[in-house]
PDB file of C-alpha atoms in Angstrom:
ATOM      1  CA  MET A   1      82.203 161.241  79.217  1.00 42.00           C
ATOM      2  CA  THR A   2      81.240 164.863  79.748  1.00 48.00           C
ATOM      3  CA  ASN A   3      80.772 166.428  83.163  1.00 53.00           C
ATOM      4  CA  ARG A   4      77.682 168.282  81.968  1.00 83.00           C
ATOM      5  CA  HIS A   5      74.403 166.823  83.163  1.00 94.00           C
ATOM      6  CA  VAL A   6      70.876 166.518  81.813  1.00 97.00           C
ATOM      7  CA  ALA A   7      68.359 168.172  84.213  1.00 96.00           C
ATOM      8  CA  VAL A   8      64.657 167.236  84.420  1.00 96.00           C
ATOM      9  CA  GLY A   9      61.775 168.451  86.508  1.00 93.00           C
ATOM     10  CA  VAL A  10      59.423 166.095  88.215  1.00 93.00           C
ATOM     11  CA  ASP A  11      56.377 166.232  90.395  1.00 90.00           C
ATOM     12  CA  GLY A  12      54.983 162.755  90.376  1.00 88.00           C
ATOM     13  CA  SER A  13      52.459 163.331  87.579  1.00 89.00           C
ATOM     14  CA  LEU A  14      52.154 161.280  84.353  1.00 89.00           C
ATOM     15  CA  VAL A  15      53.424 164.234  82.337  1.00 88.00           C
ATOM     16  CA  ALA A  16      56.500 164.477  84.505  1.00 91.00           C
ATOM     17  CA  VAL A  17      57.123 160.733  84.154  1.00 93.00           C
ATOM     18  CA  ARG A  18      57.143 161.046  80.353  1.00 92.00           C
ATOM     19  CA  ALA A  19      59.687 163.934  80.683  1.00 93.00           C
ATOM     20  CA  LEU A  20      61.743 161.796  83.080  1.00 96.00           C
ATOM     21  CA  ASP A  21      61.875 158.891  80.644  1.00 95.00           C
ATOM     22  CA  ARG A  22      62.941 161.184  77.820  1.00 94.00           C
ATOM     23  CA  ALA A  23      65.567 162.884  79.904  1.00 96.00           C
ATOM     24  CA  ALA A  24      66.988 159.500  80.974  1.00 97.00           C
ATOM     25  CA  GLU A  25      67.256 158.470  77.334  1.00 94.00           C
ATOM     26  CA  GLU A  26      69.021 161.812  76.473  1.00 94.00           C
ATOM     27  CA  ALA A  27      71.489 161.367  79.383  1.00 96.00           C
ATOM     28  CA  ALA A  28      72.279 157.767  78.462  1.00 95.00           C
ATOM     29  CA  GLY A  29      72.778 158.787  74.817  1.00 92.00           C
ATOM     30  CA  ARG A  30      75.154 161.584  75.826  1.00 92.00           C
ATOM     31  CA  GLY A  31      77.051 159.613  78.398  1.00 93.00           C
ATOM     32  CA  THR A  32      76.295 162.026  81.203  1.00 95.00           C
ATOM     33  CA  ALA A  33      74.601 162.154  84.570  1.00 97.00           C
ATOM     34  CA  LEU A  34      70.850 162.747  84.995  1.00 98.00           C
ATOM     35  CA  ARG A  35      69.759 165.355  87.609  1.00 97.00           C
ATOM     36  CA  ILE A  36      66.227 164.989  88.838  1.00 97.00           C
ATOM     37  CA  VAL A  37      64.800 168.182  90.276  1.00 95.00           C
ATOM     38  CA  TYR A  38      61.634 168.566  92.362  1.00 94.00           C
ATOM     39  CA  ALA A  39      60.552 172.059  93.370  1.00 92.00           C
ATOM     40  CA  VAL A  40      58.495 171.995  96.624  1.00 90.00           C
ATOM     41  CA  ALA A  41      57.411 174.258  99.431  1.00 85.00           C
ATOM     42  CA  ASP A  42      58.960 171.874 102.010  1.00 86.00           C
ATOM     43  CA  ARG A  43      61.963 169.694 101.072  1.00 86.00           C
ATOM     44  CA  ASP A  44      60.696 167.042 103.382  1.00 85.00           C
ATOM     45  CA  GLU A  45      57.855 166.394 101.014  1.00 86.00           C
ATOM     46  CA  ALA A  46      60.162 165.564  98.104  1.00 90.00           C
ATOM     47  CA  GLY A  47      61.577 162.242  99.291  1.00 93.00           C
ATOM     48  CA  PRO A  48      59.020 159.776  97.993  1.00 94.00           C
ATOM     49  CA  VAL A  49      58.664 161.404  94.540  1.00 94.00           C
ATOM     50  CA  LEU A  50      62.397 161.741  94.034  1.00 96.00           C
ATOM     51  CA  ALA A  51      63.037 158.126  95.271  1.00 96.00           C
ATOM     52  CA  SER A  52      60.401 156.750  92.895  1.00 96.00           C
ATOM     53  CA  ALA A  53      61.838 158.730  89.978  1.00 97.00           C
ATOM     54  CA  ALA A  54      65.449 157.607  90.675  1.00 97.00           C
ATOM     55  CA  SER A  55      64.242 153.980  91.004  1.00 97.00           C
ATOM     56  CA  ARG A  56      62.460 154.118  87.687  1.00 97.00           C
ATOM     57  CA  VAL A  57      65.543 155.514  85.894  1.00 98.00           C
ATOM     58  CA  GLN A  58      67.913 152.991  87.454  1.00 96.00           C
ATOM     59  CA  GLY A  59      65.710 150.091  86.570  1.00 97.00           C
ATOM     60  CA  ARG A  60      65.594 151.172  82.916  1.00 96.00           C
ATOM     61  CA  HIS A  61      69.166 152.408  82.686  1.00 97.00           C
ATOM     62  CA  PRO A  62      71.463 150.416  85.064  1.00 96.00           C
ATOM     63  CA  GLY A  63      74.697 152.245  85.662  1.00 94.00           C
ATOM     64  CA  LEU A  64      73.414 155.702  84.564  1.00 97.00           C
ATOM     65  CA  PRO A  65      74.620 158.249  87.216  1.00 97.00           C
ATOM     66  CA  VAL A  66      71.477 159.714  88.807  1.00 97.00           C
ATOM     67  CA  GLU A  67      71.294 162.701  91.150  1.00 96.00           C
ATOM     68  CA  THR A  68      68.214 163.945  92.876  1.00 96.00           C
ATOM     69  CA  ARG A  69      67.654 167.399  94.250  1.00 94.00           C
ATOM     70  CA  ALA A  70      64.770 168.957  96.196  1.00 93.00           C
ATOM     71  CA  VAL A  71      64.573 172.662  95.730  1.00 91.00           C
ATOM     72  CA  GLU A  72      62.343 174.988  97.760  1.00 89.00           C
ATOM     73  CA  GLY A  73      60.434 177.497  95.676  1.00 86.00           C
ATOM     74  CA  GLY A  74      58.921 177.718  92.221  1.00 88.00           C
ATOM     75  CA  ALA A  75      59.605 175.192  89.435  1.00 88.00           C
ATOM     76  CA  VAL A  76      60.556 177.770  86.882  1.00 88.00           C
ATOM     77  CA  ARG A  77      63.212 179.353  89.126  1.00 90.00           C
ATOM     78  CA  ALA A  78      64.522 175.991  90.213  1.00 90.00           C
ATOM     79  CA  LEU A  79      64.871 174.566  86.598  1.00 91.00           C
ATOM     80  CA  ALA A  80      66.282 177.821  85.321  1.00 90.00           C
ATOM     81  CA  SER A  81      69.002 177.589  87.996  1.00 91.00           C
ATOM     82  CA  GLU A  82      69.712 173.927  87.289  1.00 90.00           C
ATOM     83  CA  SER A  83      69.882 174.578  83.522  1.00 91.00           C
ATOM     84  CA  GLU A  84      73.035 176.654  84.022  1.00 89.00           C
ATOM     85  CA  GLY A  85      75.848 174.248  83.189  1.00 87.00           C
ATOM     86  CA  ALA A  86      73.431 171.575  81.905  1.00 94.00           C
ATOM     87  CA  ALA A  87      73.812 170.041  78.485  1.00 94.00           C
ATOM     88  CA  LEU A  88      70.037 169.918  78.281  1.00 95.00           C
ATOM     89  CA  THR A  89      67.059 170.802  80.445  1.00 95.00           C
ATOM     90  CA  VAL A  90      63.942 168.677  80.030  1.00 95.00           C
ATOM     91  CA  VAL A  91      60.338 169.567  81.046  1.00 92.00           C
ATOM     92  CA  GLY A  92      56.875 168.297  80.259  1.00 88.00           C
ATOM     93  CA  THR A  93      54.034 170.386  78.858  1.00 79.00           C
ATOM     94  CA  ARG A  94      52.103 170.827  82.175  1.00 58.00           C
ATOM     95  CA  GLY A  95      52.887 172.859  85.205  1.00 41.00           C
ATOM     96  CA  PHE A  96      54.651 171.265  88.178  1.00 43.00           C
ATOM     97  CA  GLY A  97      52.365 172.873  90.698  1.00 43.00           C
ATOM     98  CA  GLY A  98      49.438 171.281  92.396  1.00 40.00           C
ATOM     99  CA  VAL A  99      46.701 173.647  91.105  1.00 35.00           C
ATOM    100  CA  SER A 100      45.049 171.727  88.347  1.00 34.00           C
ATOM    101  CA  GLY A 101      44.280 173.849  85.244  1.00 33.00           C
ATOM    102  CA  LEU A 102      45.691 177.162  86.499  1.00 32.00           C
ATOM    103  CA  LEU A 103      49.315 176.110  85.818  1.00 36.00           C
ATOM    104  CA  ALA A 104      48.747 173.908  82.793  1.00 39.00           C
ATOM    105  CA  GLY A 105      51.550 174.487  80.485  1.00 49.00           C
ATOM    106  CA  SER A 106      52.921 177.456  82.386  1.00 66.00           C
ATOM    107  CA  VAL A 107      56.251 175.934  83.471  1.00 77.00           C
ATOM    108  CA  SER A 108      57.383 175.034  79.994  1.00 78.00           C
ATOM    109  CA  TRP A 109      56.161 178.258  78.618  1.00 75.00           C
ATOM    110  CA  ARG A 110      57.666 180.548  81.228  1.00 80.00           C
ATOM    111  CA  LEU A 111      60.883 178.550  81.372  1.00 83.00           C
ATOM    112  CA  THR A 112      61.671 179.596  77.765  1.00 82.00           C
ATOM    113  CA  ALA A 113      62.411 183.099  78.995  1.00 79.00           C
ATOM    114  CA  HIS A 114      64.843 182.020  81.750  1.00 82.00           C
ATOM    115  CA  THR A 115      66.615 178.768  80.818  1.00 84.00           C
ATOM    116  CA  HIS A 116      70.299 178.581  80.099  1.00 86.00           C
ATOM    117  CA  GLY A 117      71.171 176.263  77.238  1.00 89.00           C
ATOM    118  CA  PRO A 118      68.873 174.062  75.166  1.00 94.00           C
ATOM    119  CA  LEU A 119      65.345 173.340  76.531  1.00 94.00           C
ATOM    120  CA  LEU A 120      63.599 170.131  75.548  1.00 94.00           C
ATOM    121  CA  VAL A 121      59.821 170.308  75.949  1.00 93.00           C
ATOM    122  CA  VAL A 122      58.359 166.777  75.768  1.00 92.00           C
ATOM    123  CA  ARG A 123      55.286 166.610  73.587  1.00 83.00           C
ATOM    124  CA  GLY A 124      53.689 164.031  71.289  1.00 70.00           C
ATOM    125  CA  ASP A 125      53.584 160.249  71.642  1.00 68.00           C
ATOM    126  CA  HIS A 126      56.507 159.180  69.457  1.00 64.00           C
ATOM    127  CA  PRO A 127      58.700 156.455  70.961  1.00 65.00           C
ATOM    128  CA  PHE A 128      62.171 157.762  71.512  1.00 64.00           C
ATOM    129  CA  GLY A 129      64.964 156.658  69.207  1.00 61.00           C
ATOM    130  CA  GLN A 130      62.799 154.972  66.581  1.00 62.00           C
ATOM    131  CA  GLY A 131      64.845 156.344  63.637  1.00 65.00           C
ATOM    132  CA  GLY A 132      62.833 159.500  63.183  1.00 82.00           C
ATOM    133  CA  GLU A 133      64.634 162.482  61.554  1.00 93.00           C
ATOM    134  CA  VAL A 134      65.794 165.647  63.211  1.00 96.00           C
ATOM    135  CA  LEU A 135      63.741 168.584  61.988  1.00 96.00           C
ATOM    136  CA  LEU A 136      65.269 172.117  62.076  1.00 95.00           C
ATOM    137  CA  GLY A 137      63.242 175.293  61.744  1.00 92.00           C
ATOM    138  CA  LEU A 138      65.607 177.917  60.370  1.00 88.00           C
ATOM    139  CA  GLU A 139      64.574 181.560  60.270  1.00 81.00           C
ATOM    140  CA  SER A 140      67.823 183.178  59.396  1.00 74.00           C
ATOM    141  CA  ASP A 141      71.621 182.941  59.592  1.00 71.00           C
ATOM    142  CA  ALA A 142      71.276 184.166  63.208  1.00 71.00           C
ATOM    143  CA  ASP A 143      69.998 180.697  64.205  1.00 84.00           C
ATOM    144  CA  THR A 144      73.504 179.268  64.123  1.00 89.00           C
ATOM    145  CA  ALA A 145      73.205 177.760  67.649  1.00 90.00           C
ATOM    146  CA  ALA A 146      70.003 175.912  66.829  1.00 92.00           C
ATOM    147  CA  ALA A 147      71.529 174.688  63.544  1.00 94.00           C
ATOM    148  CA  ALA A 148      74.668 173.421  65.303  1.00 94.00           C
ATOM    149  CA  TYR A 149      72.500 171.659  67.914  1.00 95.00           C
ATOM    150  CA  ALA A 150      70.399 170.022  65.124  1.00 96.00           C
ATOM    151  CA  PHE A 151      73.514 168.728  63.276  1.00 96.00           C
ATOM    152  CA  GLN A 152      74.976 167.344  66.566  1.00 94.00           C
ATOM    153  CA  GLU A 153      71.707 165.588  67.222  1.00 94.00           C
ATOM    154  CA  ALA A 154      71.411 164.094  63.769  1.00 95.00           C
ATOM    155  CA  ALA A 155      75.069 162.913  63.949  1.00 95.00           C
ATOM    156  CA  ARG A 156      74.598 161.439  67.449  1.00 92.00           C
ATOM    157  CA  ARG A 157      71.389 159.657  66.407  1.00 91.00           C
ATOM    158  CA  GLY A 158      72.667 158.567  63.022  1.00 92.00           C
ATOM    159  CA  THR A 159      69.600 159.958  61.252  1.00 93.00           C
ATOM    160  CA  ARG A 160      68.654 162.480  58.584  1.00 95.00           C
ATOM    161  CA  LEU A 161      68.383 166.254  59.222  1.00 96.00           C
ATOM    162  CA  ARG A 162      65.586 168.104  57.494  1.00 95.00           C
ATOM    163  CA  VAL A 163      65.902 171.896  57.316  1.00 93.00           C
ATOM    164  CA  LEU A 164      62.921 174.088  56.702  1.00 91.00           C
ATOM    165  CA  HIS A 165      63.784 177.720  56.135  1.00 87.00           C
ATOM    166  CA  SER A 166      60.973 180.247  56.502  1.00 79.00           C
ATOM    167  CA  SER A 167      61.103 183.123  54.076  1.00 67.00           C
ATOM    168  CA  ALA A 168      58.599 185.960  53.653  1.00 51.00           C
ATOM    169  CA  HIS A 169      57.361 186.249  50.175  1.00 41.00           C
ATOM    170  CA  ARG A 170      58.407 189.541  48.619  1.00 41.00           C
ATOM    171  CA  HIS A 171      55.820 191.440  46.755  1.00 40.00           C
ATOM    172  CA  THR A 172      56.543 192.372  43.139  1.00 40.00           C
ATOM    173  CA  THR A 173      54.850 195.557  41.770  1.00 43.00           C
ATOM    174  CA  PRO A 174      52.500 194.657  38.954  1.00 46.00           C
ATOM    175  CA  GLU A 175      53.871 195.756  35.503  1.00 49.00           C
ATOM    176  CA  LEU A 176      53.070 195.351  31.869  1.00 50.00           C
ATOM    177  CA  PRO A 177      53.986 191.873  30.603  1.00 51.00           C
ATOM    178  CA  SER A 178      57.165 191.484  28.633  1.00 53.00           C
ATOM    179  CA  PRO A 179      56.949 190.260  24.969  1.00 55.00           C
ATOM    180  CA  VAL A 180      59.341 187.491  25.963  1.00 53.00           C
ATOM    181  CA  ALA A 181      57.973 185.196  28.604  1.00 53.00           C
ATOM    182  CA  ALA A 182      59.342 185.581  32.227  1.00 53.00           C
ATOM    183  CA  THR A 183      61.897 188.244  31.188  1.00 58.00           C
ATOM    184  CA  SER A 184      60.313 191.463  32.344  1.00 61.00           C
ATOM    185  CA  PRO A 185      62.414 193.541  34.804  1.00 61.00           C
ATOM    186  CA  GLY A 186      60.065 192.649  37.727  1.00 56.00           C
ATOM    187  CA  GLN A 187      60.059 188.995  36.911  1.00 56.00           C
ATOM    188  CA  GLU A 188      63.793 188.851  36.673  1.00 59.00           C
ATOM    189  CA  ARG A 189      64.077 190.718  39.977  1.00 53.00           C
ATOM    190  CA  GLN A 190      61.661 188.241  41.608  1.00 49.00           C
ATOM    191  CA  ALA A 191      63.624 185.327  40.164  1.00 50.00           C
ATOM    192  CA  ARG A 192      66.884 186.752  41.608  1.00 49.00           C
ATOM    193  CA  ASN A 193      65.186 187.184  45.010  1.00 47.00           C
ATOM    194  CA  ASP A 194      63.825 183.616  44.826  1.00 50.00           C
ATOM    195  CA  ARG A 195      67.252 182.211  44.082  1.00 48.00           C
ATOM    196  CA  ALA A 196      68.841 184.229  46.927  1.00 43.00           C
ATOM    197  CA  GLU A 197      66.190 182.974  49.326  1.00 45.00           C
ATOM    198  CA  GLU A 198      66.587 179.375  48.288  1.00 49.00           C
ATOM    199  CA  ALA A 199      70.350 179.812  48.883  1.00 48.00           C
ATOM    200  CA  VAL A 200      70.021 180.932  52.531  1.00 47.00           C
ATOM    201  CA  PRO A 201      69.685 177.459  54.007  1.00 50.00           C
ATOM    202  CA  ARG A 202      72.699 176.266  52.043  1.00 56.00           C
ATOM    203  CA  PHE A 203      74.806 179.179  53.244  1.00 57.00           C
ATOM    204  CA  SER A 204      73.568 178.792  56.827  1.00 63.00           C
ATOM    205  CA  VAL A 205      74.529 175.159  57.110  1.00 77.00           C
ATOM    206  CA  ALA A 206      77.524 175.029  54.699  1.00 83.00           C
ATOM    207  CA  ARG A 207      80.192 175.006  57.514  1.00 88.00           C
ATOM    208  CA  LEU A 208      78.124 172.494  59.508  1.00 92.00           C
ATOM    209  CA  ARG A 209      77.834 170.207  56.455  1.00 91.00           C
ATOM    210  CA  GLU A 210      81.597 170.132  56.247  1.00 91.00           C
ATOM    211  CA  GLU A 211      81.884 169.498  59.990  1.00 94.00           C
ATOM    212  CA  TYR A 212      79.323 166.690  59.893  1.00 95.00           C
ATOM    213  CA  PRO A 213      79.799 165.030  56.503  1.00 95.00           C
ATOM    214  CA  GLU A 214      78.084 161.886  57.737  1.00 95.00           C
ATOM    215  CA  VAL A 215      74.753 163.723  58.207  1.00 95.00           C
ATOM    216  CA  GLU A 216      72.313 163.499  55.343  1.00 95.00           C
ATOM    217  CA  VAL A 217      70.661 166.899  54.938  1.00 93.00           C
ATOM    218  CA  GLU A 218      67.552 167.872  53.093  1.00 92.00           C
ATOM    219  CA  SER A 219      66.764 171.619  52.841  1.00 88.00           C
ATOM    220  CA  ARG A 220      63.823 173.608  51.488  1.00 85.00           C
ATOM    221  CA  THR A 221      62.414 177.119  51.753  1.00 85.00           C
ATOM    222  CA  VAL A 222      58.902 177.760  52.964  1.00 82.00           C
ATOM    223  CA  ARG A 223      57.589 181.200  51.923  1.00 77.00           C
ATOM    224  CA  THR A 224      54.136 180.940  53.523  1.00 76.00           C
ATOM    225  CA  GLY A 225      52.847 179.150  56.579  1.00 82.00           C
ATOM    226  CA  PRO A 226      56.200 178.158  58.199  1.00 85.00           C
ATOM    227  CA  ALA A 227      54.431 177.136  61.364  1.00 89.00           C
ATOM    228  CA  ARG A 228      52.093 174.833  59.393  1.00 90.00           C
ATOM    229  CA  ALA A 229      54.992 173.289  57.439  1.00 91.00           C
ATOM    230  CA  LEU A 230      57.019 172.577  60.598  1.00 92.00           C
ATOM    231  CA  LEU A 231      53.934 171.248  62.444  1.00 92.00           C
ATOM    232  CA  ALA A 232      53.315 168.792  59.589  1.00 92.00           C
ATOM    233  CA  GLY A 233      56.996 167.765  59.661  1.00 91.00           C
ATOM    234  CA  THR A 234      56.788 166.881  63.328  1.00 92.00           C
ATOM    235  CA  ARG A 235      54.624 163.855  62.440  1.00 90.00           C
ATOM    236  CA  GLU A 236      57.695 162.078  61.137  1.00 89.00           C
ATOM    237  CA  ALA A 237      60.371 163.703  63.310  1.00 93.00           C
ATOM    238  CA  ASP A 238      61.890 162.436  66.539  1.00 92.00           C
ATOM    239  CA  VAL A 239      62.537 166.015  67.559  1.00 94.00           C
ATOM    240  CA  VAL A 240      62.131 169.481  66.180  1.00 95.00           C
ATOM    241  CA  VAL A 241      64.730 172.234  66.893  1.00 96.00           C
ATOM    242  CA  ILE A 242      64.122 175.958  66.707  1.00 93.00           C
ATOM    243  CA  GLY A 243      65.872 179.063  67.897  1.00 89.00           C
ATOM    244  CA  MET A 244      64.567 181.425  70.497  1.00 82.00           C
ATOM    245  CA  ARG A 245      65.524 185.032  70.780  1.00 72.00           C
ATOM    246  CA  ARG A 246      65.709 187.201  73.833  1.00 61.00           C
ATOM    247  CA  ARG A 247      65.349 190.886  73.042  1.00 56.00           C
ATOM    248  CA  ALA A 248      66.595 193.542  75.470  1.00 50.00           C
ATOM    249  CA  GLY A 249      63.842 195.379  77.274  1.00 50.00           C
ATOM    250  CA  ARG A 250      61.221 192.732  76.782  1.00 53.00           C
ATOM    251  CA  ILE A 251      59.914 190.518  79.538  1.00 51.00           C
ATOM    252  CA  GLY A 252      58.585 186.995  79.263  1.00 54.00           C
ATOM    253  CA  PRO A 253      58.847 184.214  76.569  1.00 54.00           C
ATOM    254  CA  GLN A 254      59.843 185.539  73.146  1.00 61.00           C
ATOM    255  CA  ILE A 255      59.734 182.413  71.025  1.00 71.00           C
ATOM    256  CA  GLY A 256      57.588 183.858  68.210  1.00 76.00           C
ATOM    257  CA  PRO A 257      54.419 182.498  66.547  1.00 81.00           C
ATOM    258  CA  VAL A 258      56.186 179.335  65.221  1.00 85.00           C
ATOM    259  CA  GLY A 259      57.466 178.384  68.620  1.00 84.00           C
ATOM    260  CA  HIS A 260      54.028 179.129  70.124  1.00 83.00           C
ATOM    261  CA  VAL A 261      52.377 176.695  67.669  1.00 87.00           C
ATOM    262  CA  LEU A 262      54.952 173.966  68.182  1.00 89.00           C
ATOM    263  CA  LEU A 263      54.775 174.146  72.007  1.00 85.00           C
ATOM    264  CA  HIS A 264      51.011 173.672  71.876  1.00 85.00           C
ATOM    265  CA  ARG A 265      50.585 171.290  68.922  1.00 88.00           C
ATOM    266  CA  SER A 266      53.806 169.587  67.965  1.00 90.00           C
ATOM    267  CA  HIS A 267      53.557 165.823  67.385  1.00 91.00           C
ATOM    268  CA  CYS A 268      57.140 165.322  68.775  1.00 92.00           C
ATOM    269  CA  PRO A 269      59.297 166.959  71.411  1.00 93.00           C
ATOM    270  CA  VAL A 270      60.549 170.468  70.851  1.00 93.00           C
ATOM    271  CA  VAL A 271      64.066 171.728  71.513  1.00 95.00           C
ATOM    272  CA  LEU A 272      64.431 175.468  71.845  1.00 93.00           C
ATOM    273  CA  VAL A 273      68.017 176.815  71.607  1.00 92.00           C
ATOM    274  CA  ARG A 274      68.849 180.337  72.581  1.00 85.00           C
ATOM    275  CA  THR A 275      70.236 182.472  69.790  1.00 77.00           C
ATOM    276  CA  THR A 276      70.650 186.153  70.748  1.00 61.00           C
TER     277      THR A 276
END
C-alpha cells in the first residue's frame, strides 16, 4: 500500500457526488486513502457535508481509509494545496462555490494552472471500470509523464491503451509531376516526413512498451483535427489522458485547444498530467 492519497473536492452538489464516487473508486483501485476536502468560509459549516460524503464512501467501500478536511478559503487554493503529495486529485466540472452560473466550470479550469500531480476532471456518464480503454493524446516526446501515467493506468485496469498522436501536416511546394508515379523529389520528401511522423508514437512509447509488456497498445497519427479525433475516442474510453504544459511568464490555465475541448465536451473523465 502506498502512503500517497487521492484527494477530492466536495460541496454537497450532485456534480461533487459524482466526483466523490470516482475518487473513491480510484483510491480503492490504488490501495490508498481517500481525502475529502471541503473549502468553506467557516469550518463549522462543513460538518454535515463531510460526514455525508464519508458515510457514502464507507458504505460503498468498507475498509477504505477515509480522511475529511475542512479548509477555509477558496476551492482552487485548497485543492491545489491538497494535491501536493497526492497520487491523484479529483474534481467535478462545476464550481464548488454557491453562486450558481458564475462559477460553473471555474474550479476545474483554474485548477489546471495550480495543481501538483495528475488532475482527474470527472465528465461524461460512463460507469467506472466497465472495461473501457485508456486513451492517450500524445503531442510530442515531451509528453513522457502523460504517457507513463496512461501506461500505468492501462496496466492497472488490465485494458487496452490507444495512443493518438497529433501531427501538423507539412506543406509540400507544388512542382511538376515526375514521369514515374510518386517519385518526384517533393513526393519523396513528403513520404519521408510522413514515415518520420508515423514513427513518433512508436519512439515515444518504446521504453514504456518494454516496461509494460502486458499492455496492448494501438497507435496512430492524426494530422488534422486532433481534438475531434480525441473527442470521438472518448465515447469508448474509460478515461482520456493528456499532458498540460506550464510556460514561464504566463498566468492561468495553459492546456491548449485540445484540452479546452476535452474539458468541455469529453464523453469520459479527463486526466491532465503536467509535463514541463
